[in-house]
Coordinates of C-alpha atoms in Angstrom, one line a residue:
Chain A
X1 CA -15.7 36.5 -10.8
X2 CA -13.0 35.2 -8.4
X3 CA -9.5 33.8 -9.1
X4 CA -10.6 30.2 -8.6
X5 CA -13.5 30.2 -11.1
X6 CA -11.4 32.2 -13.6
X7 CA -8.4 29.8 -13.4
X8 CA -10.6 26.8 -13.9
X9 CA -11.9 28.3 -17.2
X10 CA -8.7 29.8 -18.5
X11 CA -8.0 26.7 -20.7
X12 CA -11.5 27.1 -22.2
X13 CA -10.9 30.8 -22.8
X14 CA -7.7 30.2 -24.7
X15 CA -9.6 27.5 -26.8
X16 CA -12.5 29.9 -27.5
X17 CA -14.8 27.6 -25.8
X18 CA -16.5 30.1 -23.4
X19 CA -19.7 32.0 -24.2
X20 CA -19.4 35.8 -24.7
X21 CA -20.9 36.8 -21.4
X22 CA -18.5 34.7 -19.4
X23 CA -15.6 35.6 -21.6
X24 CA -16.2 39.2 -20.9
X25 CA -16.3 38.6 -17.2
X26 CA -13.1 36.7 -17.4
X27 CA -11.3 39.4 -19.4
X28 CA -12.5 42.0 -16.9
X29 CA -11.0 39.8 -14.0
X30 CA -7.8 39.3 -15.9
X31 CA -7.4 43.0 -16.4
X32 CA -7.5 43.5 -12.6
X33 CA -5.8 40.4 -11.3
X34 CA -2.1 40.1 -11.8
X35 CA -2.0 36.5 -10.7
X36 CA -4.6 35.3 -13.1
X37 CA -3.3 37.4 -15.9
X38 CA 0.2 35.9 -15.4
X39 CA -1.2 32.4 -15.4
X40 CA -3.1 33.2 -18.6
X41 CA 0.1 34.5 -20.2
X42 CA 2.1 31.5 -19.3
X43 CA -0.6 29.2 -20.6
X44 CA -0.8 31.1 -23.9
X45 CA 3.0 30.9 -24.3
X46 CA 2.9 27.2 -23.4
X47 CA 0.4 26.6 -26.2
X48 CA 2.5 28.3 -28.7
X49 CA 5.4 26.1 -27.8
X50 CA 3.2 23.0 -27.7
X51 CA 2.2 23.8 -31.3
X52 CA 5.8 23.0 -32.3
X53 CA 5.5 19.4 -31.1
X54 CA 5.9 17.4 -34.3
X55 CA 4.4 14.0 -35.2
X56 CA 6.7 11.2 -35.7
X57 CA 6.5 8.6 -38.5
X58 CA 6.4 5.0 -37.5
X59 CA 8.5 2.4 -39.3
X60 CA 7.1 1.2 -42.5
X61 CA 7.2 -2.5 -41.4
X62 CA 4.6 -1.8 -38.8
X63 CA 2.2 -0.6 -41.4
X64 CA 2.9 -3.5 -43.6
X65 CA 2.4 -6.1 -40.9
X66 CA -0.8 -4.5 -39.6
X67 CA -2.3 -4.2 -43.1
X68 CA -1.5 -7.8 -43.8
X69 CA -3.3 -8.9 -40.7
X70 CA -6.2 -6.6 -41.6
X71 CA -6.5 -8.0 -45.1
X72 CA -6.5 -11.6 -43.7
X73 CA -9.1 -10.7 -41.2
X74 CA -11.2 -8.9 -43.8
X75 CA -11.0 -11.9 -46.1
X76 CA -12.4 -14.0 -43.3
X77 CA -9.5 -16.3 -43.0
X78 CA -9.7 -18.5 -39.9
X79 CA -6.1 -18.7 -39.2
X80 CA -4.0 -15.6 -38.9
X81 CA -0.3 -15.0 -39.3
X82 CA 1.9 -15.9 -36.3
X83 CA 2.8 -12.3 -35.8
X84 CA -0.9 -11.3 -35.6
X85 CA -1.7 -13.7 -32.7
X86 CA -2.5 -11.8 -29.6
X87 CA -1.5 -14.6 -27.3
X88 CA 2.2 -14.4 -28.2
X89 CA 3.0 -11.1 -30.0
X90 CA 6.4 -11.4 -31.4
X91 CA 8.8 -8.5 -31.7
X92 CA 10.0 -7.3 -35.0
X93 CA 13.5 -8.7 -34.2
X94 CA 12.1 -12.1 -33.5
X95 CA 10.1 -12.0 -36.7
X96 CA 13.2 -11.2 -38.7
X97 CA 15.1 -14.1 -37.1
X98 CA 12.3 -16.5 -37.7
X99 CA 11.9 -15.4 -41.3
X100 CA 15.6 -15.9 -41.9
X101 CA 15.5 -19.3 -40.5
X102 CA 12.6 -20.2 -42.6
X103 CA 14.3 -18.7 -45.7
X104 CA 17.5 -20.5 -44.9
X105 CA 15.8 -23.8 -45.5
X106 CA 16.3 -25.5 -42.1
X107 CA 13.7 -28.2 -42.3
X108 CA 13.1 -31.5 -40.7
X109 CA 11.5 -32.7 -37.6
X110 CA 14.5 -32.0 -35.2
X111 CA 15.0 -28.3 -36.3
X112 CA 11.4 -27.7 -36.1
X113 CA 11.1 -29.2 -32.6
X114 CA 14.1 -27.2 -31.5
X115 CA 12.6 -24.1 -32.8
X116 CA 9.4 -24.8 -31.1
X117 CA 11.1 -25.5 -27.8
X118 CA 13.3 -22.5 -28.2
X119 CA 10.2 -20.4 -28.7
X120 CA 8.3 -21.8 -25.7
X121 CA 10.9 -23.0 -23.3
X122 CA 11.3 -19.9 -21.4
X123 CA 7.7 -18.9 -21.5
X124 CA 6.5 -18.6 -18.0
X125 CA 3.0 -19.4 -18.9
X126 CA 4.0 -22.7 -20.5
X127 CA 6.3 -23.5 -17.5
X128 CA 3.4 -23.0 -15.1
X129 CA 1.1 -25.1 -17.2
X130 CA 3.6 -27.9 -17.4
X131 CA 4.1 -27.9 -13.7
X132 CA 0.3 -28.0 -13.1
X133 CA -0.1 -30.9 -15.5
X134 CA 2.8 -32.7 -13.7
X135 CA 1.2 -32.3 -10.3
X136 CA -2.2 -33.5 -11.6
X137 CA -0.5 -36.4 -13.3
X138 CA 1.2 -37.5 -10.2
X139 CA -2.0 -37.2 -8.2
X140 CA -3.9 -39.3 -10.7
X141 CA -1.1 -41.8 -10.7
X142 CA -1.3 -42.4 -7.0
X143 CA -5.0 -42.2 -6.8
X144 CA -5.7 -46.0 -7.6
X145 CA -3.1 -46.9 -5.0
X146 CA -4.8 -44.9 -2.4
X147 CA -8.1 -46.5 -3.3
X148 CA -6.7 -50.0 -3.0
X149 CA -5.3 -49.5 0.5
X150 CA -6.9 -51.4 3.4
X151 CA -8.8 -48.9 5.5
X152 CA -7.2 -50.5 8.6
X153 CA -3.9 -49.4 7.3
X154 CA -5.1 -45.9 7.2
X155 CA -6.1 -46.2 10.8
X156 CA -2.9 -47.7 11.7
X157 CA -1.3 -44.5 10.5
X158 CA -3.3 -42.3 12.6
X159 CA -4.2 -44.6 15.5
X160 CA -1.9 -46.3 17.9
X161 CA -2.2 -49.9 18.7
X162 CA -4.8 -50.7 21.3
X163 CA -3.4 -50.4 24.8
X164 CA -0.6 -48.1 23.9
X165 CA -2.3 -44.9 24.5
X166 CA -4.6 -43.6 27.2
X167 CA -8.2 -43.7 26.1
X168 CA -9.9 -45.5 23.3
X169 CA -8.3 -46.0 20.0
X170 CA -11.0 -44.3 18.0
X171 CA -9.2 -43.1 14.9
X172 CA -11.1 -40.2 13.7
X173 CA -13.6 -40.4 16.5
X174 CA -13.9 -37.3 18.6
X175 CA -11.3 -37.2 21.2
X176 CA -12.5 -37.7 24.8
X177 CA -11.1 -35.4 27.4
X178 CA -8.0 -36.7 29.0
X179 CA -8.7 -38.6 32.2
X180 CA -6.1 -36.6 34.0
X181 CA -6.0 -34.0 36.6
X182 CA -3.0 -31.7 37.2
X183 CA -2.3 -30.2 40.4
X184 CA -1.5 -26.6 39.5
X185 CA 0.6 -26.0 42.6
X186 CA 2.9 -29.0 42.5
X187 CA 2.5 -29.9 38.8
X188 CA 1.8 -33.6 39.6
X189 CA -0.4 -35.4 37.3
X190 CA -3.0 -37.8 38.6
X191 CA -5.5 -39.9 36.7
X192 CA -9.1 -40.0 37.7
X193 CA -8.8 -43.7 38.4
X194 CA -6.1 -43.0 40.9
X195 CA -8.1 -40.4 42.5
X196 CA -11.2 -42.7 42.6
X197 CA -9.4 -45.8 44.0
X198 CA -7.7 -44.3 46.9
X199 CA -9.6 -43.8 50.2
X200 CA -9.5 -40.3 51.4
X201 CA -7.4 -40.0 54.5
X202 CA -6.2 -37.0 56.4
X203 CA -2.6 -36.0 56.4
X204 CA -0.3 -37.4 59.0
X205 CA -0.2 -33.9 60.6
X206 CA -3.8 -33.9 61.1
X207 CA -3.4 -37.4 62.6
X208 CA -0.8 -36.2 64.9
X209 CA -3.1 -33.6 66.2
X210 CA -5.9 -36.1 66.6
X211 CA -3.4 -38.2 68.5
X212 CA -4.3 -41.2 66.4
X213 CA -2.1 -44.1 66.1
X214 CA -2.5 -44.4 62.5
X215 CA 0.3 -45.6 60.4
X216 CA 2.2 -43.1 58.3
X217 CA 0.3 -42.1 55.3
X218 CA 0.8 -44.2 52.3
X219 CA 2.2 -42.7 49.2
X220 CA -1.1 -43.0 47.5
X221 CA -2.8 -39.7 46.9
X222 CA -6.1 -39.4 48.7
X223 CA -9.2 -38.1 47.0
X224 CA -8.6 -34.5 47.8
X225 CA -5.1 -34.3 49.2
X226 CA -2.0 -35.1 47.2
X227 CA 0.6 -37.2 49.1
X228 CA 3.8 -35.5 49.4
X229 CA 6.3 -34.6 52.1
X230 CA 5.9 -31.6 54.2
X231 CA 9.0 -30.1 53.2
X232 CA 7.9 -30.1 49.5
X233 CA 4.7 -28.3 50.2
X234 CA 5.2 -24.5 50.7
X235 CA 1.4 -24.2 51.1
X236 CA 1.0 -26.8 53.8
X237 CA -1.2 -24.4 55.8
X238 CA -3.6 -24.4 53.0
X239 CA -3.4 -28.1 52.5
X240 CA -4.5 -28.6 56.1
X241 CA -7.6 -26.8 55.4
X242 CA -8.3 -29.1 52.6
X243 CA -7.8 -32.2 54.5
X244 CA -11.4 -32.8 55.1
X245 CA -13.1 -33.0 51.8
X246 CA -16.7 -32.3 51.9
X247 CA -18.7 -35.4 51.6
X248 CA -21.0 -33.6 49.2
X249 CA -18.3 -33.1 46.7
X250 CA -17.2 -36.7 46.8
X251 CA -20.7 -37.9 46.3
X252 CA -20.9 -35.7 43.3
X253 CA -17.9 -37.5 41.9
X254 CA -19.4 -40.9 42.6
X255 CA -16.8 -41.7 45.2
X256 CA -17.8 -43.4 48.4
X257 CA -17.7 -41.0 51.2
X258 CA -14.8 -41.7 53.5
X259 CA -15.6 -43.2 56.8
X260 CA -14.1 -41.8 59.8
X261 CA -11.8 -44.5 61.1
X262 CA -9.6 -42.4 63.2
X263 CA -10.1 -40.5 66.3
X264 CA -11.6 -37.2 66.7
X265 CA -12.0 -36.0 63.2
X266 CA -14.1 -33.4 64.7
X267 CA -10.9 -31.8 65.7
X268 CA -10.0 -31.4 62.1
X269 CA -10.3 -27.9 61.1
X270 CA -13.9 -27.1 60.2
X271 CA -13.1 -26.1 56.6
X272 CA -15.5 -28.6 55.0
X273 CA -16.6 -25.7 52.8
X274 CA -13.2 -25.4 51.2
X275 CA -12.9 -27.8 48.3
X276 CA -9.8 -29.6 47.0
X277 CA -7.8 -27.2 45.1
X278 CA -7.0 -29.2 42.2
X279 CA -9.7 -31.9 41.9
X280 CA -12.0 -29.7 40.0
X281 CA -10.3 -26.5 38.7
X282 CA -12.9 -25.9 36.1
X283 CA -15.4 -24.4 38.6
X284 CA -14.3 -20.8 38.8
X285 CA -16.3 -20.2 41.9
X286 CA -14.0 -22.5 43.8
X287 CA -10.9 -20.6 42.7
X288 CA -10.9 -17.2 44.3
X289 CA -8.4 -14.7 43.1
X290 CA -7.8 -11.6 45.1
X291 CA -9.7 -8.6 43.7
X292 CA -7.4 -5.9 42.5
X293 CA -7.6 -2.8 44.6
X294 CA -9.0 -0.4 42.1
X295 CA -8.9 2.5 44.4
X296 CA -5.1 2.1 44.8
X297 CA -4.7 1.9 41.0
X298 CA -6.5 5.2 40.3
X299 CA -3.9 7.8 41.3
X300 CA -1.1 6.3 39.3
X301 CA -3.5 6.0 36.3
X302 CA -4.4 9.8 36.6
X303 CA -0.7 10.6 37.0
X304 CA 0.1 8.8 33.8
X305 CA -2.8 10.4 32.0
X306 CA -1.4 13.9 33.0
X307 CA 2.0 12.9 31.7
X308 CA 0.7 11.7 28.4
X309 CA -1.3 15.0 28.0
X310 CA 1.8 17.0 28.7
X311 CA 3.8 15.0 26.2
X312 CA 1.2 15.0 23.5
X313 CA -0.8 18.2 23.9
X314 CA 1.5 20.4 25.9
X315 CA 1.6 21.9 29.4
X316 CA -1.5 23.9 28.9
X317 CA -3.7 20.8 28.6
X318 CA -1.8 18.8 31.2
X319 CA -2.2 21.4 34.0
X320 CA -5.8 20.6 34.8
X321 CA -5.1 16.9 34.9
X322 CA -2.3 17.4 37.4
X323 CA -4.5 19.7 39.5
X324 CA -7.2 17.2 39.6
X325 CA -4.9 14.4 40.6
X326 CA -3.4 16.4 43.5
X327 CA -6.8 17.6 44.6
X328 CA -8.2 14.2 44.8
X329 CA -5.1 12.3 46.0
X330 CA -2.9 14.7 47.9
X331 CA -1.2 11.9 49.8
X332 CA -0.6 9.5 47.0
X333 CA 2.9 8.2 46.9
X334 CA 3.7 9.9 43.7
X335 CA 2.2 13.2 44.7
X336 CA 5.6 14.9 45.2
X337 CA 6.7 14.0 41.7
X338 CA 3.4 15.1 40.4
X339 CA 3.9 18.5 42.1
X340 CA 7.3 18.8 40.5
X341 CA 5.9 18.1 37.1
X342 CA 3.0 20.5 37.6
X343 CA 5.4 23.2 38.8
X344 CA 7.4 22.7 35.6
X345 CA 4.3 23.1 33.5
X346 CA 3.4 26.4 35.4
X347 CA 6.9 27.6 34.7
X348 CA 6.8 26.8 31.1
X349 CA 3.4 28.6 30.8
X350 CA 4.8 31.6 32.7
X351 CA 2.8 31.1 35.8
X352 CA 5.8 31.3 38.2
X353 CA 3.7 32.3 41.1
X354 CA 1.8 29.1 41.1
X355 CA 4.9 27.0 40.6
X356 CA 6.6 28.2 43.8
X357 CA 4.2 26.7 46.4
X358 CA 4.2 23.3 44.6
X359 CA 8.0 23.2 44.7
X360 CA 8.1 24.2 48.3
X361 CA 5.7 21.4 49.1
X362 CA 7.7 18.9 47.0
X363 CA 10.8 20.0 48.9
X364 CA 9.3 18.5 52.0
X365 CA 9.7 15.0 50.5
X366 CA 13.2 13.8 51.0
X367 CA 13.2 11.9 47.8
X368 CA 12.6 15.1 45.8
X369 CA 14.1 17.7 48.0
X370 CA 17.2 18.4 46.0
X371 CA 15.4 18.5 42.8
X372 CA 12.8 20.8 44.2
X373 CA 15.5 23.2 45.5
X374 CA 17.1 23.3 42.1
X375 CA 13.8 24.3 40.6
X376 CA 13.2 26.9 43.2
X377 CA 16.6 28.5 42.4
X378 CA 15.8 28.3 38.8
X379 CA 12.5 30.0 39.5
X380 CA 14.2 32.7 41.5
X381 CA 16.5 33.5 38.5
X382 CA 13.6 33.6 36.2
X383 CA 11.8 35.9 38.5
X384 CA 14.7 38.3 38.6
X385 CA 15.0 38.3 34.9
X386 CA 11.4 39.1 34.4
X387 CA 11.5 41.9 36.9
X388 CA 14.5 43.4 35.2
X389 CA 12.8 43.4 31.9
X390 CA 9.7 45.0 33.4
X391 CA 11.8 47.7 34.9
X392 CA 13.7 48.3 31.6
X393 CA 10.5 48.8 29.5
X394 CA 9.1 51.9 31.3
X395 CA 12.7 53.3 31.2
X396 CA 12.8 53.0 27.4
X397 CA 9.3 54.4 27.0
X398 CA 10.2 57.6 28.8
X399 CA 10.8 60.3 26.1
X400 CA 14.2 61.9 26.1
Chain B
X1 CA -19.2 10.4 -34.7
X2 CA -15.6 11.4 -35.3
X3 CA -14.8 14.4 -37.5
X4 CA -12.8 13.7 -40.6
X5 CA -11.7 15.2 -43.9
X6 CA -13.3 12.7 -46.4
X7 CA -16.7 12.9 -44.9
X8 CA -16.6 9.4 -43.6
X9 CA -16.5 8.9 -39.9
X10 CA -14.1 6.7 -38.1
X11 CA -17.0 4.6 -36.9
X12 CA -18.2 4.1 -40.5
X13 CA -14.7 3.0 -41.6
X14 CA -14.4 0.5 -38.7
X15 CA -17.9 -0.9 -39.6
X16 CA -16.9 -1.3 -43.2
X17 CA -13.7 -3.1 -42.1
X18 CA -15.7 -5.6 -40.1
X19 CA -17.7 -6.3 -43.2
X20 CA -14.7 -7.2 -45.1
X21 CA -13.4 -3.9 -46.5
X22 CA -9.6 -3.8 -45.8
X23 CA -9.2 -0.5 -47.6
X24 CA -11.4 1.1 -45.0
X25 CA -9.1 0.0 -42.3
X26 CA -6.1 1.5 -44.2
X27 CA -7.8 4.8 -44.3
X28 CA -8.4 4.6 -40.6
X29 CA -4.9 3.5 -40.0
X30 CA -3.4 6.5 -42.0
X31 CA -5.6 8.9 -39.9
X32 CA -4.2 7.7 -36.6
X33 CA -0.9 5.8 -36.9
X34 CA 1.4 9.0 -36.7
X35 CA -0.4 10.5 -33.7
X36 CA -0.6 7.1 -32.0
X37 CA 3.0 6.5 -32.6
X38 CA 4.0 9.8 -31.3
X39 CA 1.8 9.4 -28.2
X40 CA 3.4 6.0 -27.5
X41 CA 6.9 7.3 -28.3
X42 CA 6.6 10.3 -26.0
X43 CA 5.2 8.0 -23.3
X44 CA 7.7 5.2 -23.3
X45 CA 10.6 7.3 -24.6
X46 CA 12.2 4.4 -26.4
X47 CA 11.9 4.1 -30.1
X48 CA 12.3 0.3 -30.3
X49 CA 9.7 -0.3 -27.7
X50 CA 7.4 2.3 -29.3
X51 CA 7.5 0.4 -32.5
X52 CA 6.5 -2.9 -30.8
X53 CA 3.8 -1.3 -28.8
X54 CA 2.3 0.5 -31.9
X55 CA 2.2 -2.8 -33.7
X56 CA 0.6 -4.5 -30.8
X57 CA -2.0 -1.7 -30.5
X58 CA -2.9 -1.9 -34.1
X59 CA -3.1 -5.7 -34.2
X60 CA -5.5 -5.6 -31.3
X61 CA -7.7 -3.1 -33.2
X62 CA -7.7 -5.6 -36.1
X63 CA -8.6 -8.5 -33.8
X64 CA -11.2 -6.6 -31.8
X65 CA -12.8 -4.5 -34.5
X66 CA -15.9 -6.6 -34.4
X67 CA -16.2 -6.1 -30.7
X68 CA -16.5 -2.4 -30.9
X69 CA -20.1 -1.6 -30.2
X70 CA -20.0 2.2 -30.7
X71 CA -20.3 3.0 -27.0
X72 CA -17.5 5.5 -27.4
X73 CA -15.5 7.1 -30.2
X74 CA -13.1 5.2 -32.2
X75 CA -10.4 7.7 -31.2
X76 CA -11.1 7.2 -27.5
X77 CA -11.1 3.5 -28.0
X78 CA -7.7 3.6 -29.9
X79 CA -6.0 5.7 -27.3
X80 CA -7.4 3.7 -24.5
X81 CA -5.8 0.6 -25.9
X82 CA -2.6 2.4 -26.4
X83 CA -2.6 3.9 -22.9
X84 CA -3.3 0.6 -21.3
X85 CA -0.5 -1.1 -23.2
X86 CA 1.9 1.7 -22.2
X87 CA 0.9 1.3 -18.5
X88 CA 1.3 -2.5 -18.7
X89 CA 4.9 -2.1 -20.1
X90 CA 5.8 0.6 -17.6
X91 CA 4.8 -1.7 -14.8
X92 CA 7.1 -4.4 -16.2
X93 CA 10.1 -2.3 -17.2
X94 CA 11.9 0.4 -15.3
X95 CA 12.3 3.6 -17.2
X96 CA 15.6 5.3 -16.6
X97 CA 14.7 8.9 -16.1
X98 CA 17.5 11.3 -16.9
X99 CA 17.2 14.6 -15.3
X100 CA 19.9 16.3 -17.3
X101 CA 20.0 16.9 -21.0
X102 CA 23.2 15.0 -21.2
X103 CA 21.3 11.6 -20.7
X104 CA 21.5 9.2 -23.5
X105 CA 19.0 6.8 -25.1
X106 CA 16.1 9.1 -25.1
X107 CA 14.0 8.4 -28.2
X108 CA 17.0 8.6 -30.4
X109 CA 18.2 12.0 -29.3
X110 CA 21.5 10.8 -27.8
X111 CA 23.7 12.9 -30.0
X112 CA 21.4 15.8 -30.1
X113 CA 20.9 15.9 -26.4
X114 CA 24.6 15.6 -25.7
X115 CA 25.5 18.5 -27.9
X116 CA 22.5 20.6 -27.2
X117 CA 23.9 22.3 -24.1
X118 CA 27.2 23.1 -25.9
X119 CA 25.3 24.4 -28.9
X120 CA 23.0 26.6 -27.0
X121 CA 25.9 28.0 -25.0
X122 CA 28.1 28.4 -28.0
X123 CA 25.6 29.9 -30.3
X124 CA 24.2 32.6 -28.1
X125 CA 25.3 35.3 -30.6
X126 CA 24.2 33.5 -33.7
X127 CA 21.3 34.5 -35.6
X128 CA 20.6 31.3 -37.5
X129 CA 16.9 30.9 -36.8
X130 CA 16.9 27.4 -38.5
X131 CA 19.5 26.1 -36.1
X132 CA 17.7 27.5 -33.2
X133 CA 14.4 26.1 -34.4
X134 CA 16.0 22.6 -34.5
X135 CA 17.3 23.1 -31.1
X136 CA 13.9 24.3 -29.9
X137 CA 12.2 21.2 -31.3
X138 CA 14.6 19.0 -29.4
X139 CA 14.1 21.1 -26.3
X140 CA 10.4 20.8 -26.7
X141 CA 10.5 17.0 -27.0
X142 CA 12.7 16.8 -23.9
X143 CA 10.4 19.2 -22.0
X144 CA 7.3 17.1 -22.9
X145 CA 9.1 14.0 -21.9
X146 CA 9.9 15.6 -18.5
X147 CA 6.3 16.3 -17.7
X148 CA 4.7 14.3 -15.0
X149 CA 3.0 11.2 -16.4
X150 CA -0.5 12.4 -15.8
X151 CA 0.1 15.8 -17.3
X152 CA 2.1 14.4 -20.2
X153 CA -0.7 12.0 -21.3
X154 CA -3.3 14.7 -21.2
X155 CA -1.1 17.1 -23.1
X156 CA -0.3 14.5 -25.8
X157 CA -3.8 13.5 -26.3
X158 CA -4.9 17.1 -26.6
X159 CA -2.0 18.3 -28.7
X160 CA -1.5 15.4 -31.0
X161 CA -5.0 14.3 -31.6
X162 CA -6.9 17.4 -30.5
X163 CA -9.2 15.2 -28.5
X164 CA -11.9 17.0 -26.6
X165 CA -11.4 17.2 -22.9
X166 CA -14.4 15.0 -22.2
X167 CA -13.0 12.3 -24.5
X168 CA -9.6 12.7 -22.7
X169 CA -11.4 12.2 -19.5
X170 CA -12.9 9.0 -20.8
X171 CA -9.5 7.7 -21.8
X172 CA -7.6 8.5 -18.6
X173 CA -10.5 7.8 -16.3
X174 CA -10.6 11.1 -14.4
X175 CA -13.3 14.0 -14.4
X176 CA -13.1 16.6 -17.1
X177 CA -12.1 19.3 -14.8
X178 CA -9.2 17.4 -13.6
X179 CA -8.2 16.9 -17.2
X180 CA -8.3 20.6 -17.8
X181 CA -6.3 21.3 -14.7
X182 CA -3.6 18.9 -15.8
X183 CA -3.5 20.5 -19.3
X184 CA -3.1 23.9 -17.6
X185 CA -0.2 22.7 -15.4
X186 CA 1.5 21.0 -18.4
X187 CA 1.3 24.2 -20.5
X188 CA 2.8 26.3 -17.6
X189 CA 5.5 23.7 -17.1
X190 CA 6.4 23.8 -20.7
X191 CA 6.5 27.6 -20.7
X192 CA 8.8 27.7 -17.7
X193 CA 11.1 25.0 -19.2
X194 CA 11.4 26.9 -22.5
X195 CA 11.1 30.5 -21.3
X196 CA 14.3 31.6 -23.0
X197 CA 12.9 30.6 -26.4
X198 CA 9.9 32.8 -26.3
X199 CA 11.5 35.5 -28.4
X200 CA 12.7 33.0 -30.9
X201 CA 9.3 31.5 -31.1
X202 CA 7.9 35.0 -31.8
X203 CA 10.5 35.5 -34.4
X204 CA 9.7 32.1 -36.1
X205 CA 6.1 33.0 -36.2
X206 CA 6.8 36.3 -37.9
X207 CA 9.0 34.7 -40.5
X208 CA 6.5 32.0 -41.1

């Protein structure tokens, strides 16, 4: 028998609720185990003290009230005394007050009402019920008014008058997409009607190149090119490439293809494959974002990983991460800093010999030269200390 | 079936009560009211509150007697109602726990607890066993009230009503082994709290 099983059964042993075989085994264990025998002794002493706990007598009024309720119940009476109702049990003090009031002879409608209000006014359940009834009552009061209202009045609340808003006044009809297009680069908003009505024309710059004598471009935005001054457009170079909107796209939008009325439009940059930037921004294939250079992101990520390991798990776990980083990316911009951190890890783990070449390499980097030199000096001191200690130990071991 | 002295079980008394025998209920009441009251009093540690709670427990028993189907013992049922009411009240009210014996308002022991330390210190040389016994009773009550709640309720159910551990497990809703562990810890705590009275207890037992 072990201590755990013996301890679990001690209480039963003291109560005499253990079979003789098991009791014998337990006594044998208690004779040999000081810990368990001590626990048994304490429990036995605690039981002796517990036997001195006295029973207390309840007040006689409780007995009287309960028996009165029991007799009523037994007699099969439908109504019970107020103090026997479970929903609002009254304290003995409240009973005494109520009894004295009743005995005092206060009668009449008003005192009775006041007593009733006084009994329930502060009841949270009653207050909540009253509030709920009030809300239901208000709702029912206004319901006929709501039913009598002209449905057009309701629409007037939610719908604007015809002509005041863009789009149809459909009330609760599903909203149509706004007939707007926003140029993300300039922030100008153009309606589809504006885009559809204006003939596409090249910018005046393209006209100048073409040598055409066209008049200056009107302020109306063309199909694919927004009209704005050159000085306002930082991306004018790109806009030139957009001058010639591909006819296929215009046809898709139901717009008549522009007719070449000017001169050599063939001189326009052959960028027909580049679509207008803002006309249809929902087609993701037309909006190309530069792909992130994943290869450039990898070394900093490995470096951060090594730092996290050093912080959370300690230098021992971080050393392989640093070594992997420096092996794969020895020329990465943060390699010198990584060498310093790895050297610090080696120093902390007592591998001074491995720390030194890393520090010497980091010292080649002007950004970290001073720090690397300091670490090298520190390493030198640590070396001397360890050598002195190694020299002292054999001296002490030498017998006198 | 619950054990009893008259030969009539608790369940039989309750059944008779539901059939209209109020005297049967009174017999049942006399069996349990003191131990129930002591359990509640030691749990809530306020006499006025214990009076109210006891009345509430017993009135619920009166009202729900016909709902008792015999799935458990009457004793288990009674103490479950009492325990639930004590827990409900402890959630509503904040019990002021006084760590020192000089705290007041603890189940009517204000004066006793205040003078207890002085009396114990001043009567170290006295041999009045009766006075020491009174002090010991007070100390035991305070020690019981100082027990952690889960140990105290097991201790009281076992000590006051001598409920079997499996019945106590039904009342408090934990396994029987857990109940036994809590009882063990409660006894050890009592022993540590009252260690200096061991010799006096032994003397009291000899004199008795």
